[in-house]
PDB file of C-alpha atoms in Angstrom:
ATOM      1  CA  UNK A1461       0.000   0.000   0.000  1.00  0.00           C
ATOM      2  CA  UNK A1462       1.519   3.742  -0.617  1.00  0.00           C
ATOM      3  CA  UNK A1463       0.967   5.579   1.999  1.00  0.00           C
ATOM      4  CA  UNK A1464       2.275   8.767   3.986  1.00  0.00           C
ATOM      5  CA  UNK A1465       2.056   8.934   7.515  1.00  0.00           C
ATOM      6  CA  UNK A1466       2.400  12.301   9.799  1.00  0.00           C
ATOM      7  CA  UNK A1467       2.288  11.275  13.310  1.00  0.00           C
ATOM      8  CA  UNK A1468       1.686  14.957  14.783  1.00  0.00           C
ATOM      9  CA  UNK A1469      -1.571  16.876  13.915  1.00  0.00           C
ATOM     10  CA  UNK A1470       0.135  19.854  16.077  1.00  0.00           C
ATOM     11  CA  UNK A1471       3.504  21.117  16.709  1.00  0.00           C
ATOM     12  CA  UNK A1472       4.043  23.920  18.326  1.00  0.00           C
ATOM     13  CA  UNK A1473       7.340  25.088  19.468  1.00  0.00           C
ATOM     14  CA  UNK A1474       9.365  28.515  20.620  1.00  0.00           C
ATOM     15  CA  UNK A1475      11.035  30.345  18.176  1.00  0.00           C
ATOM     16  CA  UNK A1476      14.831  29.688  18.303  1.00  0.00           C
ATOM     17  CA  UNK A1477      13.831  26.140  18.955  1.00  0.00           C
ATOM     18  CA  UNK A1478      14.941  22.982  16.781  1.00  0.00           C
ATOM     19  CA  UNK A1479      12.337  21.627  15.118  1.00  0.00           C
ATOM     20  CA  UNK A1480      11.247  18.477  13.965  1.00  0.00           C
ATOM     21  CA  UNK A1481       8.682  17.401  11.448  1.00  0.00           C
ATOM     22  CA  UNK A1482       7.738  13.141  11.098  1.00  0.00           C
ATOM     23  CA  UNK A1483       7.257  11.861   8.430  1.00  0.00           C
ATOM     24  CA  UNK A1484       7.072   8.026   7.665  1.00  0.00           C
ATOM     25  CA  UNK A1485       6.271   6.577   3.962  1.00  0.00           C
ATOM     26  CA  UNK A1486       4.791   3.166   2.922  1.00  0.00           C
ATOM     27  CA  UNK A1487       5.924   1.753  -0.829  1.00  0.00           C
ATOM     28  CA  UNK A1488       6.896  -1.007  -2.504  1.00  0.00           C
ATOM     29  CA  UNK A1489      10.489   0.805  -4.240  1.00  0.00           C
ATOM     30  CA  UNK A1490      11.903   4.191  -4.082  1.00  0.00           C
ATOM     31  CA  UNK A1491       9.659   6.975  -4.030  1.00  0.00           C
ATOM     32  CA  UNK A1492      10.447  10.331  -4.371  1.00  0.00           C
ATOM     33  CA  UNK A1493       9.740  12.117  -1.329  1.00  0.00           C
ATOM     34  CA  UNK A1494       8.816  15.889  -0.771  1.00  0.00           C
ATOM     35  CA  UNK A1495       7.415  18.449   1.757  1.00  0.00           C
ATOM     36  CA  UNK A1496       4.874  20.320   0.358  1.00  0.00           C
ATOM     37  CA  UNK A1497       3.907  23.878   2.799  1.00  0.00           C
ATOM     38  CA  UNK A1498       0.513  25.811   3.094  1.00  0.00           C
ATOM     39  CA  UNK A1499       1.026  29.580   4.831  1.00  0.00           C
ATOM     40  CA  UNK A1500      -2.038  31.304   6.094  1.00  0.00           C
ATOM     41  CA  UNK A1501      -3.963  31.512   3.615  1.00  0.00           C
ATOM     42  CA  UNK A1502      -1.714  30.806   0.706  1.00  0.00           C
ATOM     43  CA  UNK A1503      -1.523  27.830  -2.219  1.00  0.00           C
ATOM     44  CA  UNK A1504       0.690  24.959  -1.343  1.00  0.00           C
ATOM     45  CA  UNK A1505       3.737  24.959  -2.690  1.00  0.00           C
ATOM     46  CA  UNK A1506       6.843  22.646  -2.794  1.00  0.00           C
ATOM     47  CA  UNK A1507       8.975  23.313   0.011  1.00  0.00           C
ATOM     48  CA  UNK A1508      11.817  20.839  -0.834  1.00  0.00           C
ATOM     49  CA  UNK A1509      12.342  17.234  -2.267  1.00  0.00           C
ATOM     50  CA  UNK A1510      14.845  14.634  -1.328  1.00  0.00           C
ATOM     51  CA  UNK A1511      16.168  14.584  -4.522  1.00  0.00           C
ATOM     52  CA  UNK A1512      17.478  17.984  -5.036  1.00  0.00           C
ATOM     53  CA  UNK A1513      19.319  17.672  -1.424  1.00  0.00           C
ATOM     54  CA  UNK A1514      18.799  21.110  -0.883  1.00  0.00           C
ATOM     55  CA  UNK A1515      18.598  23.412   2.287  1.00  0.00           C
ATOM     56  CA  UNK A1516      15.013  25.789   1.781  1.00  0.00           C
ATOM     57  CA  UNK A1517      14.269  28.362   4.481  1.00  0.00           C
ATOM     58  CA  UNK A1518      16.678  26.278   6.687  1.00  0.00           C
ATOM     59  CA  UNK A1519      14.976  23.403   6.231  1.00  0.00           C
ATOM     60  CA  UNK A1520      16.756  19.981   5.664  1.00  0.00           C
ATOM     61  CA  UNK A1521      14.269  16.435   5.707  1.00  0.00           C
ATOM     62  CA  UNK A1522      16.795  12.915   5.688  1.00  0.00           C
ATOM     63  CA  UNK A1523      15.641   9.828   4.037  1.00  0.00           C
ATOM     64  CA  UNK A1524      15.896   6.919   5.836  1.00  0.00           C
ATOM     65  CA  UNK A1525      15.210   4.040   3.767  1.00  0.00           C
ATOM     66  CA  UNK A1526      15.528   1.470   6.400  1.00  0.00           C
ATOM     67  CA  UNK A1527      13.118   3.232   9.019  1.00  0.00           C
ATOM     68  CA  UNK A1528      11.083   4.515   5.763  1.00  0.00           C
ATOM     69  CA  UNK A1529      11.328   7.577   6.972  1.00  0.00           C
ATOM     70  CA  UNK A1530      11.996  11.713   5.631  1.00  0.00           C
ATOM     71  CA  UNK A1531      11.899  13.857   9.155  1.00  0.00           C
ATOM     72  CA  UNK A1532      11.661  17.646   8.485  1.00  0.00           C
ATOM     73  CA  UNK A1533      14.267  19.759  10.819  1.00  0.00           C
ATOM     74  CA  UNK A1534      15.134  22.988  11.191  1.00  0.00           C
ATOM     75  CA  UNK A1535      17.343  23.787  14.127  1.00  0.00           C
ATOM     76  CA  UNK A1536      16.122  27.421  14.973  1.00  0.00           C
ATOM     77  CA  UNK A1537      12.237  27.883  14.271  1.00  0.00           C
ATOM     78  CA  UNK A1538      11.146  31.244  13.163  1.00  0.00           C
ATOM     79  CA  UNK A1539       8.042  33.190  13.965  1.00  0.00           C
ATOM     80  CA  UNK A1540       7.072  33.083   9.978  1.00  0.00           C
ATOM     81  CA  UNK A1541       7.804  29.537   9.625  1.00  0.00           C
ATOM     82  CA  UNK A1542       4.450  28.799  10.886  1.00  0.00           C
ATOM     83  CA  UNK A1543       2.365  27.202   8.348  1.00  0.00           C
ATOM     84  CA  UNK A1544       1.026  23.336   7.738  1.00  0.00           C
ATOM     85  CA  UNK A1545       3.230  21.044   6.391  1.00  0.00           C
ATOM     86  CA  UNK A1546       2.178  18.053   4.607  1.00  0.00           C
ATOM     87  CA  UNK A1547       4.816  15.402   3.537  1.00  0.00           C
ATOM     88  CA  UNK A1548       4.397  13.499   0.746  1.00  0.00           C
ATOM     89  CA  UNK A1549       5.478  10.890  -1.989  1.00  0.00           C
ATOM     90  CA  UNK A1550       5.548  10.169  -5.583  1.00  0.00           C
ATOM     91  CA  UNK A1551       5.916   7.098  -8.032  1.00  0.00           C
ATOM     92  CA  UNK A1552       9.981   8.245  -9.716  1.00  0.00           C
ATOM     93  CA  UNK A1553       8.811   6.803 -12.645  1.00  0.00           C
ATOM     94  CA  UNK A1554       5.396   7.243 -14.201  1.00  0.00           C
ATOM     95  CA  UNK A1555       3.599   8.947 -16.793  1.00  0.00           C
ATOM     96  CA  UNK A1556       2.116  12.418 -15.034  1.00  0.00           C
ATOM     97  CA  UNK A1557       2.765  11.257 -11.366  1.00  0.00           C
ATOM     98  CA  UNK A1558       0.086  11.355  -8.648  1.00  0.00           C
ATOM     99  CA  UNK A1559       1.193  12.938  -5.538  1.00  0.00           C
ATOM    100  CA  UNK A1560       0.316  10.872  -2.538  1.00  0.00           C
ATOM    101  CA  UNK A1561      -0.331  13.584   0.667  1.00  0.00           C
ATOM    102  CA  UNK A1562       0.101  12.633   4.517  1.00  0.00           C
ATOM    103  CA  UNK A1563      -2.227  14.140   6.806  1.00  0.00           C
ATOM    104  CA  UNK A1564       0.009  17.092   7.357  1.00  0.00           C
ATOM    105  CA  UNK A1565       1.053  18.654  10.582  1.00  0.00           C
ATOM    106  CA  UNK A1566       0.388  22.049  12.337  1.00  0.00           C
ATOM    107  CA  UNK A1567       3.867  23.913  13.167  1.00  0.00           C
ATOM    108  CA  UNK A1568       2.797  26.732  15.251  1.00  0.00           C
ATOM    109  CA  UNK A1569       5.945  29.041  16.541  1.00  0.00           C
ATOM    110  CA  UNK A1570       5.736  30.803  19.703  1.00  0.00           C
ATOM    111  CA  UNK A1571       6.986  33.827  20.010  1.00  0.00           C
TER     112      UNK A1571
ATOM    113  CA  UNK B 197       5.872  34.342 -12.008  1.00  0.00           C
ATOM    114  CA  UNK B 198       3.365  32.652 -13.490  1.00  0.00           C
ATOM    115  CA  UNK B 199       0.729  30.408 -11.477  1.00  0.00           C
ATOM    116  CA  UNK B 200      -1.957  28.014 -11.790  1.00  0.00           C
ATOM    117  CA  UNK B 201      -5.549  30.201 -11.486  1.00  0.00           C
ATOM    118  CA  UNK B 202      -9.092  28.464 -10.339  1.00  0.00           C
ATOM    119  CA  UNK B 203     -12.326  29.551 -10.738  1.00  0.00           C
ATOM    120  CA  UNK B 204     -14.743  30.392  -8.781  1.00  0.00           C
ATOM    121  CA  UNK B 205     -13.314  30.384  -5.291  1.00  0.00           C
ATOM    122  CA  UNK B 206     -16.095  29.053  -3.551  1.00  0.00           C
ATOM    123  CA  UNK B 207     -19.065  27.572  -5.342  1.00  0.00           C
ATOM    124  CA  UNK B 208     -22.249  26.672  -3.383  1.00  0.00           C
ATOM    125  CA  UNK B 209     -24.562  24.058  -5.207  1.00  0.00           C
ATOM    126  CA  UNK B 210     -27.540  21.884  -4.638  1.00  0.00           C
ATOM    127  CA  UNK B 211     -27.459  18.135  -3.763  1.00  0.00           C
ATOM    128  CA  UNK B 212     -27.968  16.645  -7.557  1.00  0.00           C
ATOM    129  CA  UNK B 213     -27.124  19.835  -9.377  1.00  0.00           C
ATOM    130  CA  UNK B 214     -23.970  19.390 -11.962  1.00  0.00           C
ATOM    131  CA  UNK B 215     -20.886  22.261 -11.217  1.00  0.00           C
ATOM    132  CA  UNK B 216     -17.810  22.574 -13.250  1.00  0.00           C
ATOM    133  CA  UNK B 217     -14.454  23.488 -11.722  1.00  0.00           C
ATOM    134  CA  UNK B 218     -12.118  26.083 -13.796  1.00  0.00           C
ATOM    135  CA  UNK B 219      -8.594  25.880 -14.114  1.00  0.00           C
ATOM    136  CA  UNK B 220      -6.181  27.223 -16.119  1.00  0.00           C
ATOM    137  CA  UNK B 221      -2.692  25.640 -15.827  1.00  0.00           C
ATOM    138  CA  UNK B 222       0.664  27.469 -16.042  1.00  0.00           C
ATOM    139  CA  UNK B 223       1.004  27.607 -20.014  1.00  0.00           C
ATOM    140  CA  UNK B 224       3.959  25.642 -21.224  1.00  0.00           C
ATOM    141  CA  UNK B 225       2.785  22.862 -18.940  1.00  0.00           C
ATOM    142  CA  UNK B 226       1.960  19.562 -19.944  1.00  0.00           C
ATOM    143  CA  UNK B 227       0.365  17.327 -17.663  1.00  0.00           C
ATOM    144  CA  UNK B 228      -2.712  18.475 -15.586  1.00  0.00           C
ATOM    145  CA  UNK B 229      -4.096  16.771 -12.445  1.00  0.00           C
ATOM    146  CA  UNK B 230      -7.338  17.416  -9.916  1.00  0.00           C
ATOM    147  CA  UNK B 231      -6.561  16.812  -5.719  1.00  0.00           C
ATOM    148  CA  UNK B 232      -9.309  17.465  -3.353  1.00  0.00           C
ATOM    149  CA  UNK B 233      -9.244  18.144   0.032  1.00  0.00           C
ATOM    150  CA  UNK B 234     -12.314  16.928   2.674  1.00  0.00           C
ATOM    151  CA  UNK B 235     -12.270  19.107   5.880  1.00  0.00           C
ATOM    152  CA  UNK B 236     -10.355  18.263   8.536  1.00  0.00           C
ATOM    153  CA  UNK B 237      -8.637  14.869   5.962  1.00  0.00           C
ATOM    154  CA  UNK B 238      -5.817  14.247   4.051  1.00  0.00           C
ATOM    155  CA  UNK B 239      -5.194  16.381   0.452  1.00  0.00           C
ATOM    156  CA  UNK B 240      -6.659  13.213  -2.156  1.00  0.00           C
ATOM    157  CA  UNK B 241      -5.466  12.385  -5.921  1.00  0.00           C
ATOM    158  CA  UNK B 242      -8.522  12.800  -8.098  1.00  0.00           C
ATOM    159  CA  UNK B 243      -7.139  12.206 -11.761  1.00  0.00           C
ATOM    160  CA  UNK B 244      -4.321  13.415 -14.094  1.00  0.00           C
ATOM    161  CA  UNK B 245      -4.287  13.909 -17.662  1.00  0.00           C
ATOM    162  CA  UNK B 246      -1.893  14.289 -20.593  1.00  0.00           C
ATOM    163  CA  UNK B 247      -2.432  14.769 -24.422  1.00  0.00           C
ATOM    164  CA  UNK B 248      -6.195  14.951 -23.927  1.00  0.00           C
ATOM    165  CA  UNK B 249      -6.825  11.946 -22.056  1.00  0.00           C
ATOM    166  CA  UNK B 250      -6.830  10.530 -18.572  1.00  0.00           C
ATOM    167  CA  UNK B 251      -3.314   9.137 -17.370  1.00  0.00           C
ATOM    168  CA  UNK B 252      -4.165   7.681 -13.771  1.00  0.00           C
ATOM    169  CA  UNK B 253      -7.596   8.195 -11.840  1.00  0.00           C
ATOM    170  CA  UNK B 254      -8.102   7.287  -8.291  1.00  0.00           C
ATOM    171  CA  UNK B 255     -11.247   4.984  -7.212  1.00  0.00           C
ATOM    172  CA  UNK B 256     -12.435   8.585  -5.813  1.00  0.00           C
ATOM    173  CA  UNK B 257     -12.764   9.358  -9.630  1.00  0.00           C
ATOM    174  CA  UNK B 258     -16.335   7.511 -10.529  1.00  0.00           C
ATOM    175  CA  UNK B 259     -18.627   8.195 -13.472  1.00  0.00           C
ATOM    176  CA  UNK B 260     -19.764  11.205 -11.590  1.00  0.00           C
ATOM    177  CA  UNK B 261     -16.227  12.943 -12.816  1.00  0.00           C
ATOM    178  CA  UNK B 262     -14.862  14.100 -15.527  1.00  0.00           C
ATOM    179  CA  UNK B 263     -12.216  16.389 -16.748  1.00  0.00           C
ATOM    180  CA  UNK B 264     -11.582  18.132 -20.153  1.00  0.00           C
ATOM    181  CA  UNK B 265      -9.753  20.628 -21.470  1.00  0.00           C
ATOM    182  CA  UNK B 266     -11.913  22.344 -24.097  1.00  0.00           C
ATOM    183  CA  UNK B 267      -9.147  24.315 -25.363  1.00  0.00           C
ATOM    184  CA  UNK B 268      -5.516  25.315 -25.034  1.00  0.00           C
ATOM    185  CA  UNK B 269      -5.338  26.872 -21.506  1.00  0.00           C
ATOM    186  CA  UNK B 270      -8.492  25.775 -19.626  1.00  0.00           C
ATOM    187  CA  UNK B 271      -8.835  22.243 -17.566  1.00  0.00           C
ATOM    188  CA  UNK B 272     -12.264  21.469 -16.067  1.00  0.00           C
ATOM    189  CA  UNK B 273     -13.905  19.299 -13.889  1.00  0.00           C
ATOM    190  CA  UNK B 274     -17.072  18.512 -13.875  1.00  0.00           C
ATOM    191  CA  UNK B 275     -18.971  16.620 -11.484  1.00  0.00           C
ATOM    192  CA  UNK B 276     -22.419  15.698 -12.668  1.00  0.00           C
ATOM    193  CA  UNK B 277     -24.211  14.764 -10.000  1.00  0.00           C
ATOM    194  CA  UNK B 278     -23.339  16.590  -6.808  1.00  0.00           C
ATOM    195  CA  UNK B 279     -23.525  14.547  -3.425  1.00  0.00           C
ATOM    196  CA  UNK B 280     -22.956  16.177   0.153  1.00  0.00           C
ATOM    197  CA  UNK B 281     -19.948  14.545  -0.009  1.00  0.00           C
ATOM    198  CA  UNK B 282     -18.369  15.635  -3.037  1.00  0.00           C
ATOM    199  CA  UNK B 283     -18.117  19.006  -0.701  1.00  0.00           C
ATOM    200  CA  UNK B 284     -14.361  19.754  -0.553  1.00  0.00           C
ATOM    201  CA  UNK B 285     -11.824  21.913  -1.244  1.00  0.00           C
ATOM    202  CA  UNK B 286     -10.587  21.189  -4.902  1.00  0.00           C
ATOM    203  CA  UNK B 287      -7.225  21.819  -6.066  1.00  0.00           C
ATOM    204  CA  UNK B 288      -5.873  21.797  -9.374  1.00  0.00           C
ATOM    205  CA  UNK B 289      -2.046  21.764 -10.298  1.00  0.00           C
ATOM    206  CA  UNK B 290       0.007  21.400 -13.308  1.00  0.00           C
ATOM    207  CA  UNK B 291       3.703  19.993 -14.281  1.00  0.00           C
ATOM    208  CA  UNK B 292       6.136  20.549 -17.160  1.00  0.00           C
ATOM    209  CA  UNK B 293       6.891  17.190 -17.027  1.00  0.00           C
ATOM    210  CA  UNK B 294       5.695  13.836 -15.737  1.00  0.00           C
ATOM    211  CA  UNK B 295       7.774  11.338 -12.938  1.00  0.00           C
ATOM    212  CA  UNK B 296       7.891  11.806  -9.391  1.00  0.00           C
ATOM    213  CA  UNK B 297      11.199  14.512  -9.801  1.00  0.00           C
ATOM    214  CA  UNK B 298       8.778  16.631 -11.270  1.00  0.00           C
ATOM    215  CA  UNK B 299       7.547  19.682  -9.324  1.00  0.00           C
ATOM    216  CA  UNK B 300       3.787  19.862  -9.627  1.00  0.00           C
ATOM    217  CA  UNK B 301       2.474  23.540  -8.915  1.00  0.00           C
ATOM    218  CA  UNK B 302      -0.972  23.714  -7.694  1.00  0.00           C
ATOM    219  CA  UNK B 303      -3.742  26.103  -7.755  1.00  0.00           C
ATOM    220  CA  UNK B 304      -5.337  27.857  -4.740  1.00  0.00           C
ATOM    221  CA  UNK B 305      -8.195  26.043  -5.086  1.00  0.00           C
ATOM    222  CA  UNK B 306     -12.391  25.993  -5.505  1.00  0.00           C
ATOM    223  CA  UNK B 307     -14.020  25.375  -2.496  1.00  0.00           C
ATOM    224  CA  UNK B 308     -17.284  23.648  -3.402  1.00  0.00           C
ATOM    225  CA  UNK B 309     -19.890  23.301  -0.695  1.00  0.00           C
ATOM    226  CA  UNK B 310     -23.040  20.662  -1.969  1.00  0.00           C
ATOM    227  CA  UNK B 311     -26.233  21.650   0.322  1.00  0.00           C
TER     228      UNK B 311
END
């Protein structure tokens, strides 16, 4: 079954605190694996994808393919980094892919 | 920048009634797909289409659905039949290319309330 599992519905941390996003994935091969982000009352929009290996907003996620797992983290939260974040996965190779969405996870940052 | 537009915002219908769902994809994109989210649930693949026809469809996507794209920048959804459970938000999103590497950008979304 594919499937994308975020454990936390709510997150809510300080600002200047590390944060940590979970994220565990279900499929038979090697999906590729993003983080998609909603701000207040804004489209979503990719945040990053484990391909690319990049660092976005200060954001880094690590696949783990033996806990089938891609954690979000960010060691110092800011105040505008407050949003939902939904992980999610993808079929690599496919004719116009279908994103499959977890449930997505409230980060709330205290000031 | 150029972005994926829906239209209407927010469309209110009556149990039975038919709507259609407006999108118009960024324009040198190729492949088109339909997500929609329930309140309070997970964001769900609808359907996604390439060179005017259907590539994948979820088991959400019954005979109630369908999409088109009547000419070169619009892609529609249509729902025929409107159940109080087809109320949702809808998203729509388009990609240059197909594969999972591919960066799909989506739309802001319709939210469709069935009464």
């Amino acid at each position: 079954a594919q499937r994308v599992t975020q454990p936390e519905k709510l997150l809510s941390v300080f600002k200047g605190a590390p944060v940590e996003l979970k994220c565990n994935y279900s499929y038979s091969g090697s999906p590729e694996l993003f983080w998609y982000v909603q701000y207040s009352r804004q489209r979503l929009q990719l945040l990053l994808r484990h391909i690319s290996r990049e660092s976005i907003k200060g954001f880094t996620a690590d696949l783990n393919k033996g806990e089938t797992s891609f954690h979000l983290k960010k060691p110092f939260a800011q105040e505008e980094d407050s949003a939902m974040y939904y992980c999610a996965l993808s079929p690599p190779y496919s004719s116009a892919s279908k994103i499959i969405f977890g449930s997505g996870t409230r980060l709330s940052i205290r000031p | 920048e150029p972005e994926v537009t829906q239209t209407p915002s927010h469309q209110v219908t009556q149990m039975g009634q038919e709507v259609i769902l407006r999108c118009v994809p960024i324009s040198n994109h190729l492949y088109f797909y339909w997500y929609r989210q329930i309140l309070g649930q997970k964001v769900e693949f609808l359907v996604s289409f390439y060179n005017n026809e259907i590539s994948e469809k979820s088991e959400i996507f019954d005979d109630q659905f369908s999409v088109e794209r009547p000419d070169g920048s619009n892609f529609t959804l249509k729902i025929r039949s409107t159940k109080l459970e087809d109320s949702a938000m809808y998203f729509c999103a388009s990609s240059y290319q197909a594969g999972g590497y591919n960066e799909q950008f989506f739309g802001p979304g319709t939210r469709l309330t069935v009464l």
